[in-house]
PDB file of C-alpha atoms in Angstrom:
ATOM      1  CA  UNK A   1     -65.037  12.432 -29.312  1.00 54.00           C
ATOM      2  CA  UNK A   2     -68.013  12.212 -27.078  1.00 61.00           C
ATOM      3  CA  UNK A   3     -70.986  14.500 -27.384  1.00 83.00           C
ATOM      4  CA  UNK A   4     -70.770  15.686 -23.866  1.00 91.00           C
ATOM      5  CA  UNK A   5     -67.975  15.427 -21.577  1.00 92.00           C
ATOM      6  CA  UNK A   6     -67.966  16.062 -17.352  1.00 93.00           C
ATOM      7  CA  UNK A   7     -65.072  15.657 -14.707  1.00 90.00           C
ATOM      8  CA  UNK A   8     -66.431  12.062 -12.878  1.00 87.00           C
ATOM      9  CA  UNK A   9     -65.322  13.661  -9.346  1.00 88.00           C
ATOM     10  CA  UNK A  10     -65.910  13.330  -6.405  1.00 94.00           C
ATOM     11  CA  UNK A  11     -66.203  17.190  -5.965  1.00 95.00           C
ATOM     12  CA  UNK A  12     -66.075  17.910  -2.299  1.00 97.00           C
ATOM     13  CA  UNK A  13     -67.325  21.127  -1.236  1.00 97.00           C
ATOM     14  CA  UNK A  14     -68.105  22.418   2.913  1.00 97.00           C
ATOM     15  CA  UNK A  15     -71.975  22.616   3.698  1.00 97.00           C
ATOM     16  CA  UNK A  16     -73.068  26.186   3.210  1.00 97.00           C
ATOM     17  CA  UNK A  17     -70.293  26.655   0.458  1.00 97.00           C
ATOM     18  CA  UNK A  18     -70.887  26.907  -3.456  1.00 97.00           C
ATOM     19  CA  UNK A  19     -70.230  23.999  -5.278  1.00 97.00           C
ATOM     20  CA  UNK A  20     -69.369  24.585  -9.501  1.00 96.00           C
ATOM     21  CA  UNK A  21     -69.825  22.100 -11.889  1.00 97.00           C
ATOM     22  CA  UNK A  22     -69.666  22.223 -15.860  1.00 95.00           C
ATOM     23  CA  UNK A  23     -69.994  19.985 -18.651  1.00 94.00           C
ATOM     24  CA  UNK A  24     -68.570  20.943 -22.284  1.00 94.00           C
ATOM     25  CA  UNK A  25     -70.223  19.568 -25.249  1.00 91.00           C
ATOM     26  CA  UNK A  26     -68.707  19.150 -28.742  1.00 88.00           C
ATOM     27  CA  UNK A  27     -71.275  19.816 -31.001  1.00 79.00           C
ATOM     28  CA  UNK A  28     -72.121  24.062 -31.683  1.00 76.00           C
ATOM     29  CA  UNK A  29     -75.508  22.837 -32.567  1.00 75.00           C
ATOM     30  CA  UNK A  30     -76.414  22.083 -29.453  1.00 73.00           C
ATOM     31  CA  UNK A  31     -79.450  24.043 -28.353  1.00 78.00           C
ATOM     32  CA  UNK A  32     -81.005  22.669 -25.130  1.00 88.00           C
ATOM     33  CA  UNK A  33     -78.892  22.457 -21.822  1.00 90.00           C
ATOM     34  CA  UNK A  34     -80.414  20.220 -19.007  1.00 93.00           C
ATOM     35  CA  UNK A  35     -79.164  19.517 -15.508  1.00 95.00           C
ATOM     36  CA  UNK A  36     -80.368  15.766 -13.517  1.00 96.00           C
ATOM     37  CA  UNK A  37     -79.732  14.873 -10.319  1.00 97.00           C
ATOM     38  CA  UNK A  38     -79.445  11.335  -9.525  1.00 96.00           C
ATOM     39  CA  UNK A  39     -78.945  10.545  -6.095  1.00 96.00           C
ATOM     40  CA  UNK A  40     -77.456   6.351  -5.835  1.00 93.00           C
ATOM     41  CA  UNK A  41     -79.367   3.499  -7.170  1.00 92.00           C
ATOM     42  CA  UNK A  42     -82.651   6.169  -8.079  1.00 95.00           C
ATOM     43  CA  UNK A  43     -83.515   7.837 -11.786  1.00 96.00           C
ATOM     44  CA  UNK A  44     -82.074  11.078 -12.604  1.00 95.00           C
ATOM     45  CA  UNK A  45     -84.712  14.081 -11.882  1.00 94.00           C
ATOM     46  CA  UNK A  46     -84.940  17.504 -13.580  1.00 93.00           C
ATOM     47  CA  UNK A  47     -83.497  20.210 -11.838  1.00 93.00           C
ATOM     48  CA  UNK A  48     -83.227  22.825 -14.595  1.00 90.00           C
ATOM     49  CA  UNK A  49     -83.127  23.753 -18.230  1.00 89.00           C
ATOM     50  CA  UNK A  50     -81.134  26.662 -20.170  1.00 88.00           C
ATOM     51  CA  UNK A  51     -81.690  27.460 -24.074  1.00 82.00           C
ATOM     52  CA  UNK A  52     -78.691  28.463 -25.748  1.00 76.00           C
ATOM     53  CA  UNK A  53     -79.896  32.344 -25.575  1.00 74.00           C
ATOM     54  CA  UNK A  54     -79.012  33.124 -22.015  1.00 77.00           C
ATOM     55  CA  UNK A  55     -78.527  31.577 -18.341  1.00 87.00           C
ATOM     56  CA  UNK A  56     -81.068  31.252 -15.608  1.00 90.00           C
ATOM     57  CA  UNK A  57     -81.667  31.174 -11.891  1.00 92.00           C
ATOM     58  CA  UNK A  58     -84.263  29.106  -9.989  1.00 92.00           C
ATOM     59  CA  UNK A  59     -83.709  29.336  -6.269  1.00 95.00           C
ATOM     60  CA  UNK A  60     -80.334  27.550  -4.854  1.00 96.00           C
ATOM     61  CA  UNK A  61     -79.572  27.158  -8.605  1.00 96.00           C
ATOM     62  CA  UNK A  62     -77.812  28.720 -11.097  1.00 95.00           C
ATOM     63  CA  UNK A  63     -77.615  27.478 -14.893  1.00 94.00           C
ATOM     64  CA  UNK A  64     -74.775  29.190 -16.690  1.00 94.00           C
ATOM     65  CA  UNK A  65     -73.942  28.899 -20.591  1.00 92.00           C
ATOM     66  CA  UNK A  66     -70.246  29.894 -22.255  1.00 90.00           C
ATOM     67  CA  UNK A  67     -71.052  29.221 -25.888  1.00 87.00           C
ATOM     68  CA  UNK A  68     -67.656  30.479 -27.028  1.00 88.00           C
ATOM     69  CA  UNK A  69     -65.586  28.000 -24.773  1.00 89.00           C
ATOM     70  CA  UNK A  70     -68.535  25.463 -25.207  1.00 90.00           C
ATOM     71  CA  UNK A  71     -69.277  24.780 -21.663  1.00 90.00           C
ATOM     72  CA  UNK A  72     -72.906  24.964 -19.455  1.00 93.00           C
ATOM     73  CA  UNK A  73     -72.402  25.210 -15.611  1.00 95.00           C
ATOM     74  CA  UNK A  74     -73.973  24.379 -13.008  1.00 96.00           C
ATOM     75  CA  UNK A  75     -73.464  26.846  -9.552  1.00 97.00           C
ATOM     76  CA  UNK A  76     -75.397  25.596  -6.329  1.00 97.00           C
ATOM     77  CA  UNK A  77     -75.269  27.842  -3.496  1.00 97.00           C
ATOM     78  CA  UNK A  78     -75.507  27.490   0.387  1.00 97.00           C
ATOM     79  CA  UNK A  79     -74.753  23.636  -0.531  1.00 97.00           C
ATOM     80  CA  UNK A  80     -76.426  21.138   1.970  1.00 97.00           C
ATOM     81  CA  UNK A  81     -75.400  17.760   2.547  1.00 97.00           C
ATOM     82  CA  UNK A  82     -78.873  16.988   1.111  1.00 96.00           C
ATOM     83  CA  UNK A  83     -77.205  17.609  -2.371  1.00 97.00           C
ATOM     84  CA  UNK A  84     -74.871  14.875  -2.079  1.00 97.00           C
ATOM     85  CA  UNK A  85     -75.595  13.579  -5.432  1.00 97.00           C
ATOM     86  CA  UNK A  86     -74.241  12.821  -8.438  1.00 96.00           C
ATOM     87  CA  UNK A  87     -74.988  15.117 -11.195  1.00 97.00           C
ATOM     88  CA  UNK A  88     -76.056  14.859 -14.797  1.00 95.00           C
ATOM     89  CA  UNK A  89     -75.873  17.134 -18.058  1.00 94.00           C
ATOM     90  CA  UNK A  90     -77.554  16.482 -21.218  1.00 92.00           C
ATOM     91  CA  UNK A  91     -77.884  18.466 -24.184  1.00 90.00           C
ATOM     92  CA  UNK A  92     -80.118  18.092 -27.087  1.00 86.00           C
ATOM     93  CA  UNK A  93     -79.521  19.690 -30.722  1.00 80.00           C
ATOM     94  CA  UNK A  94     -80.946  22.688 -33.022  1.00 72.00           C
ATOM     95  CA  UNK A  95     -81.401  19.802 -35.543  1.00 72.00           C
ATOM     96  CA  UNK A  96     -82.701  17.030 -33.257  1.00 74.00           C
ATOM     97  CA  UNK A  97     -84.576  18.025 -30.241  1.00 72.00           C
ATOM     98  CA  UNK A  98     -86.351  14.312 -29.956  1.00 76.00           C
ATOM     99  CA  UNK A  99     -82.327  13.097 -29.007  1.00 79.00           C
ATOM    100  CA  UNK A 100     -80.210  13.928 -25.937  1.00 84.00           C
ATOM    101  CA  UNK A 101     -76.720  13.009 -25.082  1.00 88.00           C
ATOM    102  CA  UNK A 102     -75.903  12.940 -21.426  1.00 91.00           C
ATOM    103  CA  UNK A 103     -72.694  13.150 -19.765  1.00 93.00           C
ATOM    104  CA  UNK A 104     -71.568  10.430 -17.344  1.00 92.00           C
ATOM    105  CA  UNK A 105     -71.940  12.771 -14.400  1.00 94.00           C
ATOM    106  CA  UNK A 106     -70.456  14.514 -11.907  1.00 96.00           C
ATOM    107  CA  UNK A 107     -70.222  13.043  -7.770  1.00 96.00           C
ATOM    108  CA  UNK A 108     -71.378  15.422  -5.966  1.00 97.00           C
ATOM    109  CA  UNK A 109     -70.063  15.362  -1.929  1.00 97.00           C
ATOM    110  CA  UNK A 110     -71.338  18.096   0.495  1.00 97.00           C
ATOM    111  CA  UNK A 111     -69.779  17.761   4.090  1.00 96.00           C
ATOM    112  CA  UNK A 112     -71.443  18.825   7.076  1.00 94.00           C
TER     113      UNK A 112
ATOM    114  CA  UNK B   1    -100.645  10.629 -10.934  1.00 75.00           C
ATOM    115  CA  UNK B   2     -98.109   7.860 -10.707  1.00 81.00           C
ATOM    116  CA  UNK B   3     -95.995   9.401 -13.449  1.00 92.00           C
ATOM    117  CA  UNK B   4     -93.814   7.152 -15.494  1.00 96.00           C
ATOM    118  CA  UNK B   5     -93.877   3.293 -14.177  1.00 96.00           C
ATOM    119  CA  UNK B   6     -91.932   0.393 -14.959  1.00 97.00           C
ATOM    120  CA  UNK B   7     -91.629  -3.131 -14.202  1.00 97.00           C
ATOM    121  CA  UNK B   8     -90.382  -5.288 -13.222  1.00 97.00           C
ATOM    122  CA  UNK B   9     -87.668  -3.818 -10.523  1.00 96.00           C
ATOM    123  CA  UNK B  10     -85.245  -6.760 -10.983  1.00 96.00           C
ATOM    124  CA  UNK B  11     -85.105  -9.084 -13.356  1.00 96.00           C
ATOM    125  CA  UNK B  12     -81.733 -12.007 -14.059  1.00 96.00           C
ATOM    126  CA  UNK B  13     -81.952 -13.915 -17.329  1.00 96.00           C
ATOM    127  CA  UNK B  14     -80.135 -16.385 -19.213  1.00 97.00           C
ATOM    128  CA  UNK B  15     -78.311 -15.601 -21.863  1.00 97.00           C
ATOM    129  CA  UNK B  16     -79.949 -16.634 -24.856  1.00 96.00           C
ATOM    130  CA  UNK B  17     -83.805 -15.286 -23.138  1.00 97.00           C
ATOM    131  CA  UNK B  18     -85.963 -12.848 -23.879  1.00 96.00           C
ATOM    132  CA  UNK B  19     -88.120 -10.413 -22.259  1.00 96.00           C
ATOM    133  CA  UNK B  20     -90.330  -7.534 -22.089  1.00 97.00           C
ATOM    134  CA  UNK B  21     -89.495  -4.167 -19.940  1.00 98.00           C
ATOM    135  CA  UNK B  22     -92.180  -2.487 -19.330  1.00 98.00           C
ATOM    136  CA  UNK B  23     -93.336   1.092 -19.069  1.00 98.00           C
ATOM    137  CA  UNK B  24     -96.144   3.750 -18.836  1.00 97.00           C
ATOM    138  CA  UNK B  25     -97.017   7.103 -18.333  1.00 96.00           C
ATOM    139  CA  UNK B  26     -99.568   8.863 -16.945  1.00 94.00           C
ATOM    140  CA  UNK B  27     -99.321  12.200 -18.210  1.00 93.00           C
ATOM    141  CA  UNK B  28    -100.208  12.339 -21.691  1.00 92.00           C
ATOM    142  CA  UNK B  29     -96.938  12.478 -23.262  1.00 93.00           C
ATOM    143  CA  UNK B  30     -96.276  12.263 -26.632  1.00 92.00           C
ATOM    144  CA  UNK B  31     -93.113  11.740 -26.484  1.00 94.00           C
ATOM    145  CA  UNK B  32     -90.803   8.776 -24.819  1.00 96.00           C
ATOM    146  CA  UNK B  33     -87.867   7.340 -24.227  1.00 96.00           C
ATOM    147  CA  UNK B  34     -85.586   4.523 -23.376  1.00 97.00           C
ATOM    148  CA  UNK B  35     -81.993   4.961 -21.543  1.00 97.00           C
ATOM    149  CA  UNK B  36     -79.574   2.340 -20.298  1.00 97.00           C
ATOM    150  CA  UNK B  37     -77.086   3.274 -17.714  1.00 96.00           C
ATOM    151  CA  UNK B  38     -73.563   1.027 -17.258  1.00 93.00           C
ATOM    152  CA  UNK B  39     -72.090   1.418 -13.727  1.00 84.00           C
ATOM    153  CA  UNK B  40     -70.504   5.022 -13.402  1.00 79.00           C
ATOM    154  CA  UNK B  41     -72.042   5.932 -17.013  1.00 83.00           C
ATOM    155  CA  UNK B  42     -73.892   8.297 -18.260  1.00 85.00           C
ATOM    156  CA  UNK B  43     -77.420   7.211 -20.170  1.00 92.00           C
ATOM    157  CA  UNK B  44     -77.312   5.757 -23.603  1.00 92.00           C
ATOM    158  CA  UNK B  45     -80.481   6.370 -25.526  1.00 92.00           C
ATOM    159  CA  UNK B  46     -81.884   2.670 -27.047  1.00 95.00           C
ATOM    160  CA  UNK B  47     -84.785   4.105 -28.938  1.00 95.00           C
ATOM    161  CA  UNK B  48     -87.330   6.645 -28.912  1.00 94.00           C
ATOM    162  CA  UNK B  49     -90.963   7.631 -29.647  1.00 95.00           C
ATOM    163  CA  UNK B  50     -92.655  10.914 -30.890  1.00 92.00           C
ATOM    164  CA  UNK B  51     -95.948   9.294 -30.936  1.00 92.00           C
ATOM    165  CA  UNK B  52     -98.140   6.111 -31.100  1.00 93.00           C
ATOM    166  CA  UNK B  53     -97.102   4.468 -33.940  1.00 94.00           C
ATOM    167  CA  UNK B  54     -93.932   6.597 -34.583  1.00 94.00           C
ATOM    168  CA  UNK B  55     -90.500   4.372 -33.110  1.00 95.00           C
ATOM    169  CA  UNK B  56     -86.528   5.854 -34.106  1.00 93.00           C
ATOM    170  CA  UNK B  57     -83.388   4.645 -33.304  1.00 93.00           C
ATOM    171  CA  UNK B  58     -81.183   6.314 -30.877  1.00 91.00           C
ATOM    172  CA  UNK B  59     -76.931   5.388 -30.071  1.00 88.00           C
ATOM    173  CA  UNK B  60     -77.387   1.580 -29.380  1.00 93.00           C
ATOM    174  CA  UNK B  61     -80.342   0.162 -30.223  1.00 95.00           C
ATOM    175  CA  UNK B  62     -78.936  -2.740 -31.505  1.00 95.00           C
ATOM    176  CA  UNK B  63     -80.111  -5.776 -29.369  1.00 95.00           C
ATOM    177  CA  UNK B  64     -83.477  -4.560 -28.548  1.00 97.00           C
ATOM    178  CA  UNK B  65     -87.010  -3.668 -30.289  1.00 97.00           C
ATOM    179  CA  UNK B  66     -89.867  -1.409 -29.122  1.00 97.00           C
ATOM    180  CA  UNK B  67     -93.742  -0.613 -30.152  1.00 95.00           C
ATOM    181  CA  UNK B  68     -96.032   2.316 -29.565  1.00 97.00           C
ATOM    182  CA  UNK B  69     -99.556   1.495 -29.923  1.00 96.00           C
ATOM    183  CA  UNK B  70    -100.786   4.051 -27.525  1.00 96.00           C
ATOM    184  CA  UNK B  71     -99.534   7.072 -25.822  1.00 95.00           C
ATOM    185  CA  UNK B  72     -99.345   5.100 -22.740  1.00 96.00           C
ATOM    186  CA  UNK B  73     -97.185   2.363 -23.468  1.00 97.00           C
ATOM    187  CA  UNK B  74     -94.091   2.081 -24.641  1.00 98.00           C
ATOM    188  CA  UNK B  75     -92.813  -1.633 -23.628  1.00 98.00           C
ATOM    189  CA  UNK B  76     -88.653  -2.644 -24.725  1.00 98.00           C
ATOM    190  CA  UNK B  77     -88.449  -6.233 -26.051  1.00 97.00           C
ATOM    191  CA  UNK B  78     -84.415  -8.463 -25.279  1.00 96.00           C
ATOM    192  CA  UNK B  79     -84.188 -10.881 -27.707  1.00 89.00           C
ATOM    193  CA  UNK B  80     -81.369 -13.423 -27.180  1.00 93.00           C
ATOM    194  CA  UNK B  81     -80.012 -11.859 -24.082  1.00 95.00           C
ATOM    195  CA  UNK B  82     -76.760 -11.063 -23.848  1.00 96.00           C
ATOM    196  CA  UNK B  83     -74.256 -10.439 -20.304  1.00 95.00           C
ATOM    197  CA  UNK B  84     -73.425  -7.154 -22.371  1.00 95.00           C
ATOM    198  CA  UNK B  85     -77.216  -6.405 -21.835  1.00 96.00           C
ATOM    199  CA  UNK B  86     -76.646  -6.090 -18.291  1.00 96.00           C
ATOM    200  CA  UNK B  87     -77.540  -2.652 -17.053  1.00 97.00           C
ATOM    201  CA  UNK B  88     -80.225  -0.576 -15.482  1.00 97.00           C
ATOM    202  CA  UNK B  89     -83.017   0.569 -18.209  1.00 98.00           C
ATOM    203  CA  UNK B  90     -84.448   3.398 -17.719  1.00 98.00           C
ATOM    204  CA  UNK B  91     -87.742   5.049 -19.386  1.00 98.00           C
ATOM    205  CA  UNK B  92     -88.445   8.284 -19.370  1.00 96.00           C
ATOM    206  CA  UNK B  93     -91.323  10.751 -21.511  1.00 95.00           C
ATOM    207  CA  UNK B  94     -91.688  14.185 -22.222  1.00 92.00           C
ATOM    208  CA  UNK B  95     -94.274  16.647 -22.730  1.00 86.00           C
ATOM    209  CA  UNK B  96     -92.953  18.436 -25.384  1.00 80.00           C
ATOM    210  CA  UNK B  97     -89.667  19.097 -27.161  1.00 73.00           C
ATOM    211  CA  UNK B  98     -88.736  23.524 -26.782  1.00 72.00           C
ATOM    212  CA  UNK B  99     -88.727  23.571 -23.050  1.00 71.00           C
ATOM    213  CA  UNK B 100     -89.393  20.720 -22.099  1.00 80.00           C
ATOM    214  CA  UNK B 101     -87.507  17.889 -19.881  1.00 84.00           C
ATOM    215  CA  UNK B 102     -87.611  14.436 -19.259  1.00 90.00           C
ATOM    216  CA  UNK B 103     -89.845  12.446 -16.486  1.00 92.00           C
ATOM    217  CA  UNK B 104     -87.864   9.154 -15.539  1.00 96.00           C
ATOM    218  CA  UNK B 105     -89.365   5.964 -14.514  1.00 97.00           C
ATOM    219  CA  UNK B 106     -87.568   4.080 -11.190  1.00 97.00           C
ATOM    220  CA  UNK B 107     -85.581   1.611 -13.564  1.00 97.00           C
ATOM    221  CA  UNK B 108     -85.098  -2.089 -14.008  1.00 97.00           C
ATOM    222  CA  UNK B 109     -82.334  -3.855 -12.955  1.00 97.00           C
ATOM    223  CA  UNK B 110     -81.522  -6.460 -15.668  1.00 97.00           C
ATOM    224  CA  UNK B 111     -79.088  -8.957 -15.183  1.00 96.00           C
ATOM    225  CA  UNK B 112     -77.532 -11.555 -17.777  1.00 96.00           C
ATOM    226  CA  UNK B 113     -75.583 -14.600 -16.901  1.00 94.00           C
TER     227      UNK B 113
END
């Protein structure tokens, strides 16, 4: 069973719209929640960060955390086609924060 | 600052070379990292660093060595290249662990035929 697990896409949302994506992860130590974007053929960058204590809002973004069901989500709101991207979670563990296991990503498609 | 920098951009081997990727920051990170990413994958950690002079293992590091004999550099030796090998490495480093997230590097192509 893989560490972390996310629904490839494409996920098409209308610009202006909210897109959702989530990522479930197998392990209940995991501790550290991280959202990359990688837009094609560039390195991932860090959009946000969410300990397993609560969720967390920075601007267009919202990090969300469902320990029960084992899932972290990712909400981005008034979507622009400048967030056409494919999207990256990673988690690292209570035991292990020098290791992270990333997802294989979401595709993200915003259409004007 | 430049950040995290690699080279080179592109590189095609035989099978059976070896090379050097290399990489360094600019921020005073203790800590760094190597990734390789197959097409439509997520990143696979190689191997990691806490410190100079402090190397681990991560998923697949078989295939590959590394050194850290300063905070700057943290270079990622092929030996006996392999197509499998083929991918895009990434490095990445990290200021901290508790709330802290990874700086990537732009990559290296590698290519083995």
């Amino acid at each position: 069973q893989k560490e972390v697990e996310q629904n490839s896409g494409p996920l098409s949302v209308p610009e202006g719209a909210i897109a959702s994506l989530n990522c479930t992860y197998s392990d209940r130590g995991s501790q550290s929640f991280f959202w990359y974007r990688q837009y094609s053929g560039k390195s991932p960058e860090l959009i946000m960060f969410i300990y397993s204590n609560g969720d967390k809002e920075d601007g267009r973004f919202t990090a969300q955390l469902n320990k029960a069901s084992q899932y972290v989500s990712l909400l981005i709101r008034d979507s622009q086609p400048s967030d056409s991207a494919t999207y990256l979670c990673a988690v690292s563990l209570v035991y292990n924060f020098n290791k992270f296991y990333f997802g294989s990503g979401t595709k993200l498609n915003v259409k004007p | 600052n430049a950040g995290v920098t690699q080279t080179p951009k592109f590189r095609i081997l035989k099978i059976g070379q070896s090379m050097t990727l290399q990489c360094a920051q600019d921020m005073n990170h203790n800590y760094m990292y190597w990734y390789r990413q197959d097409p439509g994958m997520g990143l696979k950690l190689i191997y990691y660093s806490v410190g100079a002079g402090i190397t681990d293992k991560g998923e697949v590091p078989n295939g590959y060595n590394v050194s850290r004999s300063t905070t700057e550099d943290f270079p990622l030796r092929l030996e006996l290249a392999a197509p499998s090998q083929t991918s895009v490495y990434f490095c990445a480093s990290r200021a901290g662990t508790r709330g802290f997230g990874q700086y990537f590097g732009p990559g290296t192509r590698l290519t083995v035929l």
